[in-house]
CSV table of C-alpha atoms in Angstrom, one decimal:
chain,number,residue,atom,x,y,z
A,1141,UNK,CA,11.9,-25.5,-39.6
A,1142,UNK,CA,11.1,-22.3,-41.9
A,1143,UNK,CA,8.7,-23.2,-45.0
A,1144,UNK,CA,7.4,-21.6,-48.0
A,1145,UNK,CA,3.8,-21.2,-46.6
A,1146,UNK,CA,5.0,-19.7,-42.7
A,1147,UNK,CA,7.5,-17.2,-45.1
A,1148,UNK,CA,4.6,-16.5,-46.9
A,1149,UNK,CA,2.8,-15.9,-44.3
A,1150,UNK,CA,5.3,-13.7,-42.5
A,1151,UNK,CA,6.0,-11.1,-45.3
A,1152,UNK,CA,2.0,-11.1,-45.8
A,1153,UNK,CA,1.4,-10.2,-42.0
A,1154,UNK,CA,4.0,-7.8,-42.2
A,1155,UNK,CA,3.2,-6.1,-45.6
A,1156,UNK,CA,-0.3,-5.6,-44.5
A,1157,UNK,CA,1.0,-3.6,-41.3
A,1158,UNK,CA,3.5,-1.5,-42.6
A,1159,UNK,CA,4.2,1.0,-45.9
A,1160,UNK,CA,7.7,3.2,-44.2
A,1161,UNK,CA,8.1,6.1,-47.0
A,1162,UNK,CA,11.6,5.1,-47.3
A,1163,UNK,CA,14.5,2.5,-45.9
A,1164,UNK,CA,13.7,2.7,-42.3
A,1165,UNK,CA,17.1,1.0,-40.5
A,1166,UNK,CA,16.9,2.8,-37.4
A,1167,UNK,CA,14.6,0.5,-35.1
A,1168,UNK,CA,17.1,1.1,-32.2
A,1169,UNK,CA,16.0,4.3,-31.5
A,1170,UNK,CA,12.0,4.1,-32.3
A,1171,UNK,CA,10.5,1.3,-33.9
A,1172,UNK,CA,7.5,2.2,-36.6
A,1173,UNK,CA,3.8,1.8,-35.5
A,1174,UNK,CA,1.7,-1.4,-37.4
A,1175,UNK,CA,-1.1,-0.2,-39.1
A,1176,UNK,CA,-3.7,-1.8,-35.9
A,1177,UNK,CA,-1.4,0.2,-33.8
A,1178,UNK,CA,-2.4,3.5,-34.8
A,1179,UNK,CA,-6.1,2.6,-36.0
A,1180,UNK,CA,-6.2,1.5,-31.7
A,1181,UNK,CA,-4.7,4.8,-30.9
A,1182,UNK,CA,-7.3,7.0,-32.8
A,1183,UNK,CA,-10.4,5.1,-31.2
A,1184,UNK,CA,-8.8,5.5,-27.7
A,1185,UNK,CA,-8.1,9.0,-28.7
A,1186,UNK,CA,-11.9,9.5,-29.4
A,1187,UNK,CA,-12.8,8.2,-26.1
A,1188,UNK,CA,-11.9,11.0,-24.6
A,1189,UNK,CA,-12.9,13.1,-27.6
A,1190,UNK,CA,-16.0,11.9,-27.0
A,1191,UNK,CA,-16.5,11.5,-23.6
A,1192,UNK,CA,-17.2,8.3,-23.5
A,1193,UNK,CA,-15.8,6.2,-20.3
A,1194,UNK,CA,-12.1,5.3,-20.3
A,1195,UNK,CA,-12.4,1.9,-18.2
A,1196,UNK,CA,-12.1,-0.4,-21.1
A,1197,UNK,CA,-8.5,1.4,-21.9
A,1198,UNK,CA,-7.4,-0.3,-18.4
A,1199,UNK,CA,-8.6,-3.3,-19.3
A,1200,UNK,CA,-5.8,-2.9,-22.5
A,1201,UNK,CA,-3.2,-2.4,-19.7
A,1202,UNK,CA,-3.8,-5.9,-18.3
A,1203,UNK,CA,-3.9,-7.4,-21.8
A,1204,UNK,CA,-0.5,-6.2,-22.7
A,1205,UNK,CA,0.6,-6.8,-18.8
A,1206,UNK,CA,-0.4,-11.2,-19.8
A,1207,UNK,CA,1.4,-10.8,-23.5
A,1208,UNK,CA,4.4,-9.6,-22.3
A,1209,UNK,CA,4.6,-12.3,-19.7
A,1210,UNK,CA,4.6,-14.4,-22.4
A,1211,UNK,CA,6.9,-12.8,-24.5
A,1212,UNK,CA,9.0,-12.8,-21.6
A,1213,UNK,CA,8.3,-16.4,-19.9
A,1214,UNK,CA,7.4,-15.3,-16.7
A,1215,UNK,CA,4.0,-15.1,-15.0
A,1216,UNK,CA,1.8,-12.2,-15.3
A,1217,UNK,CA,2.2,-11.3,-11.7
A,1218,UNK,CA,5.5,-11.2,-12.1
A,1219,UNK,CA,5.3,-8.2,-14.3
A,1220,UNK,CA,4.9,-4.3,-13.3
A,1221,UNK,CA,3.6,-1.6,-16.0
A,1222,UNK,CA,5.3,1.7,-15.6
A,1223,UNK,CA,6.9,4.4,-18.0
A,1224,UNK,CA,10.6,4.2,-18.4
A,1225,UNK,CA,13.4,2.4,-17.5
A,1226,UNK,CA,14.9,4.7,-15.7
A,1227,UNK,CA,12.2,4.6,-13.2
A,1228,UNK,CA,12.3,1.0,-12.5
A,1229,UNK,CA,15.9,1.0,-12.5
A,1230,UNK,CA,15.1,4.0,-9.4
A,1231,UNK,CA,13.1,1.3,-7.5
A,1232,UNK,CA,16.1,-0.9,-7.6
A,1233,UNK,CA,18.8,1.3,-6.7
A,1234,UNK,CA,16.5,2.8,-3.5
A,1235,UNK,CA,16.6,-1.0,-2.3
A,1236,UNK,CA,20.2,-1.1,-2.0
A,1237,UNK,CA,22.0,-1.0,1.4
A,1238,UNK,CA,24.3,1.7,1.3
A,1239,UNK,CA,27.4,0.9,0.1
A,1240,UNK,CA,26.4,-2.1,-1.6
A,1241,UNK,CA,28.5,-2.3,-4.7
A,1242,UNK,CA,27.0,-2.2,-8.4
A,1243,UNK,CA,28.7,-3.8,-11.7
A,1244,UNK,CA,28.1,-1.8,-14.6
A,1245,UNK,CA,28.8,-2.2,-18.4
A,1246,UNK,CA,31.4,0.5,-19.8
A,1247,UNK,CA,29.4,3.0,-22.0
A,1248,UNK,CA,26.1,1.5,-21.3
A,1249,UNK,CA,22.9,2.8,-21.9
A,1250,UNK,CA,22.2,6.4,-19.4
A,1251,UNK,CA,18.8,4.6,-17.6
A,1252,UNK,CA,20.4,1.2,-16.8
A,1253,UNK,CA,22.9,3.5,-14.7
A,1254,UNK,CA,22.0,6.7,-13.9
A,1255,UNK,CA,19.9,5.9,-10.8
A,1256,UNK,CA,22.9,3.7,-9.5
A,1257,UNK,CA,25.0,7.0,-9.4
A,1258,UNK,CA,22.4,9.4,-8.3
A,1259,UNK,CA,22.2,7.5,-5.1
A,1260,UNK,CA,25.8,9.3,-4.5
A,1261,UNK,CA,26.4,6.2,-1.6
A,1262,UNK,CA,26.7,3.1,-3.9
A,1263,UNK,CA,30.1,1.6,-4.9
A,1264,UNK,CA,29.2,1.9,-8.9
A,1265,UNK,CA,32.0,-0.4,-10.4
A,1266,UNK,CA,32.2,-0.3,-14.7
A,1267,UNK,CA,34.1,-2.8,-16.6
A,1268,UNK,CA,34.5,-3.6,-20.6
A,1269,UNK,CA,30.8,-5.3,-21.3
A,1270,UNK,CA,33.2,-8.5,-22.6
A,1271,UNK,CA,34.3,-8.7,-19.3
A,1272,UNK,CA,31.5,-8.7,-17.0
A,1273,UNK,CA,31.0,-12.0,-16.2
A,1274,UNK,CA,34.6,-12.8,-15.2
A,1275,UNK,CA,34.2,-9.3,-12.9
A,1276,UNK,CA,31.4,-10.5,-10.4
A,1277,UNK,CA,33.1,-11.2,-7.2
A,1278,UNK,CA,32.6,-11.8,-3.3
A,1279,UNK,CA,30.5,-8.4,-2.3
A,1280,UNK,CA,28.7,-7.8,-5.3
A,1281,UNK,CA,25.5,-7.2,-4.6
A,1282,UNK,CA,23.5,-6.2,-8.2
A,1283,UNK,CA,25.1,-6.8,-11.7
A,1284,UNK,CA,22.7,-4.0,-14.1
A,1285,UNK,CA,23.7,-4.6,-17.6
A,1286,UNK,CA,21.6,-4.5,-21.4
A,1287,UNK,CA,21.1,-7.6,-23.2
A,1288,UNK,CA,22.1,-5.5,-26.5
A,1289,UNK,CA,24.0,-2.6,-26.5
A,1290,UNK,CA,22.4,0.6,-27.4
A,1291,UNK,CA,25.1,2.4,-29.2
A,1292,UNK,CA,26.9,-1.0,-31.0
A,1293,UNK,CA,24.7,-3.6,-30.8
A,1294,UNK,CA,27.2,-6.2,-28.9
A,1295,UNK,CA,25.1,-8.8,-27.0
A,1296,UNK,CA,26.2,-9.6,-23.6
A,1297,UNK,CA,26.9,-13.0,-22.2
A,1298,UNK,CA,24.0,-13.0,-20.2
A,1299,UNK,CA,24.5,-17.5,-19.3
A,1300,UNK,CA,27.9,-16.4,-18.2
A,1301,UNK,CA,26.8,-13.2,-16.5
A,1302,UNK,CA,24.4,-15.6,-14.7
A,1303,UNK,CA,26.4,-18.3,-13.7
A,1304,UNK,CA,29.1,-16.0,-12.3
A,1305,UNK,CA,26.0,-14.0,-9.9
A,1306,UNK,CA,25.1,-17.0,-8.6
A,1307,UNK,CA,28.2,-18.1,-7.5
A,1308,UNK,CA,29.4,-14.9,-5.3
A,1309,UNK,CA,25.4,-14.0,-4.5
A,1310,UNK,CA,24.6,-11.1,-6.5
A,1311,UNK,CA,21.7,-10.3,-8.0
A,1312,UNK,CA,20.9,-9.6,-11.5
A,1313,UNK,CA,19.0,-6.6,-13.9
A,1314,UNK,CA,18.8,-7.1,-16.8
A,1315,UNK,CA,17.8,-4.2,-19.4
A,1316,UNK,CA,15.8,-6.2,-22.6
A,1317,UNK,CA,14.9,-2.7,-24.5
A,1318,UNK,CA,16.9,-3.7,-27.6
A,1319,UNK,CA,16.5,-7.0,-27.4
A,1320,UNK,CA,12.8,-7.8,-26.7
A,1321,UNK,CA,11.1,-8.7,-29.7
A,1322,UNK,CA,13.7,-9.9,-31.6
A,1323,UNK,CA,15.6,-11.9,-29.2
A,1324,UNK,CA,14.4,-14.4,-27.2
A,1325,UNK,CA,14.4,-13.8,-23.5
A,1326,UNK,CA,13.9,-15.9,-20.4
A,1327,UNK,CA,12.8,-13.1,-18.0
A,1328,UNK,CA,13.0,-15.8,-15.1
A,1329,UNK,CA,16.9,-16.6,-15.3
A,1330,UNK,CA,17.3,-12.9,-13.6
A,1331,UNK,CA,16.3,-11.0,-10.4
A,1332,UNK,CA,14.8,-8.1,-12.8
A,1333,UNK,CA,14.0,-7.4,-16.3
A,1334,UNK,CA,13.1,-4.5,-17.3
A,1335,UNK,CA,12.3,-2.6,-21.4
A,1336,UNK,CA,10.6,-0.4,-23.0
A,1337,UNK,CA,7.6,-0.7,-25.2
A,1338,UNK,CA,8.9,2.1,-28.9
A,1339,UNK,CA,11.5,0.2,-30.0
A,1340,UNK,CA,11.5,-3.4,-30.9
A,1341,UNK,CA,8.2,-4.1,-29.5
A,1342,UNK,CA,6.8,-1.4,-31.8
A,1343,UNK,CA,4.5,0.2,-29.3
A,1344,UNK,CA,4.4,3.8,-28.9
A,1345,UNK,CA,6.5,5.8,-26.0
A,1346,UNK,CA,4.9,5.9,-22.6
A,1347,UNK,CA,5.3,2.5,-21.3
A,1348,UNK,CA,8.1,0.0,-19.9
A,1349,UNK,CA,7.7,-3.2,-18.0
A,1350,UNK,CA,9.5,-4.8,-14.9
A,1351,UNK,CA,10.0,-8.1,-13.6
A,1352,UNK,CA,10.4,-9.2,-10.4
A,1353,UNK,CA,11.0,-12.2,-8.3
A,1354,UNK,CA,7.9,-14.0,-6.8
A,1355,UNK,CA,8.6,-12.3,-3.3
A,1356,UNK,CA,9.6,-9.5,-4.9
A,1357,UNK,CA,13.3,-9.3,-4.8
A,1358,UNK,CA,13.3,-7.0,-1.5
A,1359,UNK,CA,12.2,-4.3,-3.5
A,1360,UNK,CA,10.2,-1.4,-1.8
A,1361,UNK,CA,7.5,0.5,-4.0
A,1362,UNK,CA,8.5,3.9,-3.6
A,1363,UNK,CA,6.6,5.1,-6.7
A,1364,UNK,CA,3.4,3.2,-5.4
A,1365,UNK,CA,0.1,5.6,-6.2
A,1366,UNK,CA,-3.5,4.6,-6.1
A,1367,UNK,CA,-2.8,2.0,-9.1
A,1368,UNK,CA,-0.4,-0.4,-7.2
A,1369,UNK,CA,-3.0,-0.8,-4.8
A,1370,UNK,CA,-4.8,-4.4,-4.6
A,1371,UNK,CA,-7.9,-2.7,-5.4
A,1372,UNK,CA,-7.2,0.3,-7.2
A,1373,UNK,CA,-10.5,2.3,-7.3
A,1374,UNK,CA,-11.2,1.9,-3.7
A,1375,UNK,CA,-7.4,3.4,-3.5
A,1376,UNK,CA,-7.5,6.5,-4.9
A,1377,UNK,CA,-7.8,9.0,-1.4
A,1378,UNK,CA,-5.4,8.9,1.6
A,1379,UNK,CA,-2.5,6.0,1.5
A,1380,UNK,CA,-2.9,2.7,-0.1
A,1381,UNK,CA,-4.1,0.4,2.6
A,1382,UNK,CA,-3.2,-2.5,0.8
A,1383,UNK,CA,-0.4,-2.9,-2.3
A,1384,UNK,CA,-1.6,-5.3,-5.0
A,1385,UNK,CA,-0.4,-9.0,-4.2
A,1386,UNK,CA,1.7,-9.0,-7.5
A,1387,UNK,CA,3.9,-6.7,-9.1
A,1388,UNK,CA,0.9,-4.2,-9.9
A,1389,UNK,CA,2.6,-2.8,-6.7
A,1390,UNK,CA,4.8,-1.5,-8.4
A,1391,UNK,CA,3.1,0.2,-11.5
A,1392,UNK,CA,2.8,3.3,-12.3
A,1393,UNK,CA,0.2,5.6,-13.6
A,1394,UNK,CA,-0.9,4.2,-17.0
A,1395,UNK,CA,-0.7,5.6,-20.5
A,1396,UNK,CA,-3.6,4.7,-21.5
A,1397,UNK,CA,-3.4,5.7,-25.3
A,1398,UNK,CA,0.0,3.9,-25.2
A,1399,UNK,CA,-1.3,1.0,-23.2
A,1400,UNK,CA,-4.1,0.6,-26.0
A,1401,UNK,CA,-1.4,0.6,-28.6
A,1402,UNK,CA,1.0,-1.3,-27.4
A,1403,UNK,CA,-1.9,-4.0,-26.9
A,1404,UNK,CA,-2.0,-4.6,-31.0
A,1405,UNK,CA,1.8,-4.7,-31.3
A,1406,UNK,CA,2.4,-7.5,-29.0
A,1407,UNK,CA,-1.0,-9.5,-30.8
A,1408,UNK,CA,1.5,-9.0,-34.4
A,1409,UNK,CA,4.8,-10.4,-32.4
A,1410,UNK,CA,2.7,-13.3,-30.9
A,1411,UNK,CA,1.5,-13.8,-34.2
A,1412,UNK,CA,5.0,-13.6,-36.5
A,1413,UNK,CA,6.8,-15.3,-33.1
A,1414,UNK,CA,10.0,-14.1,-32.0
A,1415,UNK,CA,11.6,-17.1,-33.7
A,1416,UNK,CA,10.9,-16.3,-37.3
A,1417,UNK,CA,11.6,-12.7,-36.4
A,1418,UNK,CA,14.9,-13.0,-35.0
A,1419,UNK,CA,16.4,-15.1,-38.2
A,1420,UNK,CA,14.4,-12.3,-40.6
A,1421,UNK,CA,16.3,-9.6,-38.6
A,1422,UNK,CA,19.7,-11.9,-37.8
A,1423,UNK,CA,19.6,-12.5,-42.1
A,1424,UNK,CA,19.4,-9.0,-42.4
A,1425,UNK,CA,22.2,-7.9,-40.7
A,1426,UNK,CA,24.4,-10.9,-41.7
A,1427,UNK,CA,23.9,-9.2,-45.4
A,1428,UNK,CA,24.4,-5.9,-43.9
A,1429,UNK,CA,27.9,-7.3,-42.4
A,1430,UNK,CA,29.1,-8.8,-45.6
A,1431,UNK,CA,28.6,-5.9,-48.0
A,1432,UNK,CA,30.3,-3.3,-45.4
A,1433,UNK,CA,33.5,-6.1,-46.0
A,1434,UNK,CA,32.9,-5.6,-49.5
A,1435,UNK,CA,33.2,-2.1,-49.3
A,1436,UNK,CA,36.4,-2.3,-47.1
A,1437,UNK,CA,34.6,-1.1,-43.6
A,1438,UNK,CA,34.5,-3.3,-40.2
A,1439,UNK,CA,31.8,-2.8,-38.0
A,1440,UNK,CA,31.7,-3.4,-34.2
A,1441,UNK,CA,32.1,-7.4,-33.3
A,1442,UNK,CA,28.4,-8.2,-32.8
A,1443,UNK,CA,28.1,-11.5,-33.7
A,1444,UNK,CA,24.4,-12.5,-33.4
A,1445,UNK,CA,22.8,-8.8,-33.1
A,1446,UNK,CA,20.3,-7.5,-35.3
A,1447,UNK,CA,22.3,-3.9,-34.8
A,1448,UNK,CA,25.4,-3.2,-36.6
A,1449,UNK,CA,27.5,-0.4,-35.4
A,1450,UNK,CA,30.3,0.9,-38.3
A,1451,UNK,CA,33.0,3.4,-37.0
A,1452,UNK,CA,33.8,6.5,-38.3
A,1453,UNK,CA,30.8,6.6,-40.6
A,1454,UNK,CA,28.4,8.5,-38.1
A,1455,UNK,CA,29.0,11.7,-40.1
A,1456,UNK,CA,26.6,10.0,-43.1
A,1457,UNK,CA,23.6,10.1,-41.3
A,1458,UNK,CA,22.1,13.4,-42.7
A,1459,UNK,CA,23.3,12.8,-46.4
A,1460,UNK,CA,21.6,9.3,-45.9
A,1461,UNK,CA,18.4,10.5,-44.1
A,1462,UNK,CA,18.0,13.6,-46.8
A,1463,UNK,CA,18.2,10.1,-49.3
A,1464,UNK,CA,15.4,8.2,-48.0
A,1465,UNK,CA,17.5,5.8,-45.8
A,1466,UNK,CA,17.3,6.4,-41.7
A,1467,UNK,CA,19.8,5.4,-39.4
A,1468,UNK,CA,21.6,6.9,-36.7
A,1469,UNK,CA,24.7,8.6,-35.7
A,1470,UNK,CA,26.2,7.5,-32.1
A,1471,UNK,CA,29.5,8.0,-30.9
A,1472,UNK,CA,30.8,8.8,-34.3
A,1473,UNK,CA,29.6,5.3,-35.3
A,1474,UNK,CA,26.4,4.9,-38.2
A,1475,UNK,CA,24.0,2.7,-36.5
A,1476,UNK,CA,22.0,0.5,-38.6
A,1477,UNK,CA,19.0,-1.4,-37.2
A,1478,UNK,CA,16.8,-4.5,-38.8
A,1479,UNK,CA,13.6,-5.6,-37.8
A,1480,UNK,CA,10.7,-7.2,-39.2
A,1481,UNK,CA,9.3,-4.7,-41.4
A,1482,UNK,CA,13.2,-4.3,-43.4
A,1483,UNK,CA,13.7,-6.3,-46.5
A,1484,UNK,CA,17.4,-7.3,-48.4
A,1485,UNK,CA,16.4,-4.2,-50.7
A,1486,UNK,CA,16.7,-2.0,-47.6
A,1487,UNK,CA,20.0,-3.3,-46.8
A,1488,UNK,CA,21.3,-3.4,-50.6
A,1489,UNK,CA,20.4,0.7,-50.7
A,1490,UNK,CA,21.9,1.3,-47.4
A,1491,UNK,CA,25.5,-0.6,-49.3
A,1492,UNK,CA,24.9,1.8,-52.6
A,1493,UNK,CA,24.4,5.0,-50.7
A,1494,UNK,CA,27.7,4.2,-48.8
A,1495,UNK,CA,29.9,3.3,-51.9
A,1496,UNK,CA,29.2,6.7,-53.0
């Protein structure tokens, strides 16, 4: 239960890590740095200024490697370090059988399904998001689907989505980018996980993580370089002898700078807890929802999501950017976003700019 003091707490943590110039709404596409954030940046940054050795910068990889295990439930070795999703979503379309059949979410985000295509030999099958669930059947092999939307916000039914895979034997991928950090996850319900680290997790770019199965979900490393070895340095001429025993094997090449980053970020989500973050954000855009009724508009039904998507209002992003207030413009819809750093003032001049 929420108290004065863990409140106070909250908006102390967060006003000590963030001053945005203006009404900042647009989380979705790049969530702002904490303060530690960029203060760890510049000292990696004069590492190599410097020339100073880089090894401790690795060391931040495997710090941010354990708290995101945590963030996500799942053991460490569970968890690969790589760039995008797009490239772990590769590594999971080149372990499909050809003509194994894909279900895909109408209109979701490009990297959850772009690889699927690519492969040019996979039966890619897209249904309406609401209807995913009741779509797995005998023969699917993979369900790939977001946890949030990207361009509306609308949360999936991932227990349903779930349930139905395990029924007909399909695996499941989850995509957690604009979710994690705000919504709790339980990486372990699901084959594979995978997000990136700039948006609600408030890293810079550069980084994503994967999670795999224990036994690795039949997955092959096909992006494997010297650091998905089991012992990296002794790795780094002719082919890997030996792939790490986790799911190092399938990282890629680090960002360090990012790595470093990203490393501070997660300490400031451990230390708010995704609990108290998620009814800041939920609280936010429940007052969001209620003025736009006021005002005679209906977002996108996204019950429970800390994005609201309102249609035919896209047009206002410039005006409201040029007036201090950023969100975004996709598929002709004003995006709004709400995360920690976002107060009921930043939601009450987002309403005022749009009666105008």
């Amino acid at each position: 239960m929420e108290t004065t003091e863990t409140t106070e707490t909250f908006d102390r943590l967060v006003r000590a890590e963030f001053r945005p110039r203006g009404s900042y709404l647009n989380t979705a596409s790049t969530g702002l740095l904490p303060a530690r954030t960029v203060t760890a940046l510049q000292e990696a940054a004069l590492l190599r200024a410097e020339g100073r050795p880089l090894l401790p910068l690795y060391e931040e990889v495997e710090v941010c490697r354990a708290a995101y295990a945590r963030l996500a439930g799942v053991p460490a070795t569970r968890v690969a370090a790589g760039a995008s999703v797009a490239a772990h979503t590769g590594v999971i379309a080149a372990s499909l059988p050809a003509g194994a059949e894909v279900l895909t979410a109408e209109d979701d985000f490009t990297s959850v399904l772009n690889p699927f295509h690519i492969r040019g030999d996979l039966k890619v099958r897209t249904v309406p998001l609401e209807r995913i669930a009741e779509s797995v059947r005998p023969g699917t092999a993979l369900v790939a689907v977001s946890a949030a939307q990207s361009a509306d916000g609308r949360i999936a039914d991932l227990p349903a989505l779930r349930e139905a895979a395990r029924a007909h034997g399909a695996r499941t991928y989850v995509d957690f980018s604009q979710a994690a950090g705000w919504l709790p996850m339980a990486a372990d319900a699901y084959d594979f996980t995978a997000t990136v680290s700039f948006k609600w997790l408030m890293g810079p770019h550069g980084a994503a993580f994967l999670t795999v199965p224990e036994d690795f979900g039949g997955l092959t490393p096909v992006l494997a370089g010297w650091v998905a070895a089991e012992r990296p340095w002794d790795s780094c001429y002719g082919p890997v002898a030996e792939l790490a025993h986790s799911a190092r094997r399938f990282d890629l090449t680090h960002a360090l700078f990012t790595f470093a980053g990203l490393r501070r970020s997660l300490e400031l989500i451990e230390e708010l807890g995704v609990e108290a973050i998620h009814a800041h954000d939920l609280a936010l855009a429940d007052r969001f929802r209620a003025g736009l009724a006021d005002l005679g508009h209906e977002p996108v039904p996204a019950p429970g999501s800390a994005i609201v998507s309102v249609p035919g209002l896209g047009s206002r992003q410039p005006a409201l950017s040029a007036a201090g207030v950023e969100v975004s413009d996709r598929a002709g819809n004003l995006r709004a976003a709400f995360h920690l750093y976002n107060t009921a003032a930043d939601v009450d001049r987002l309403l005022a700019a749009l009666s105008g």
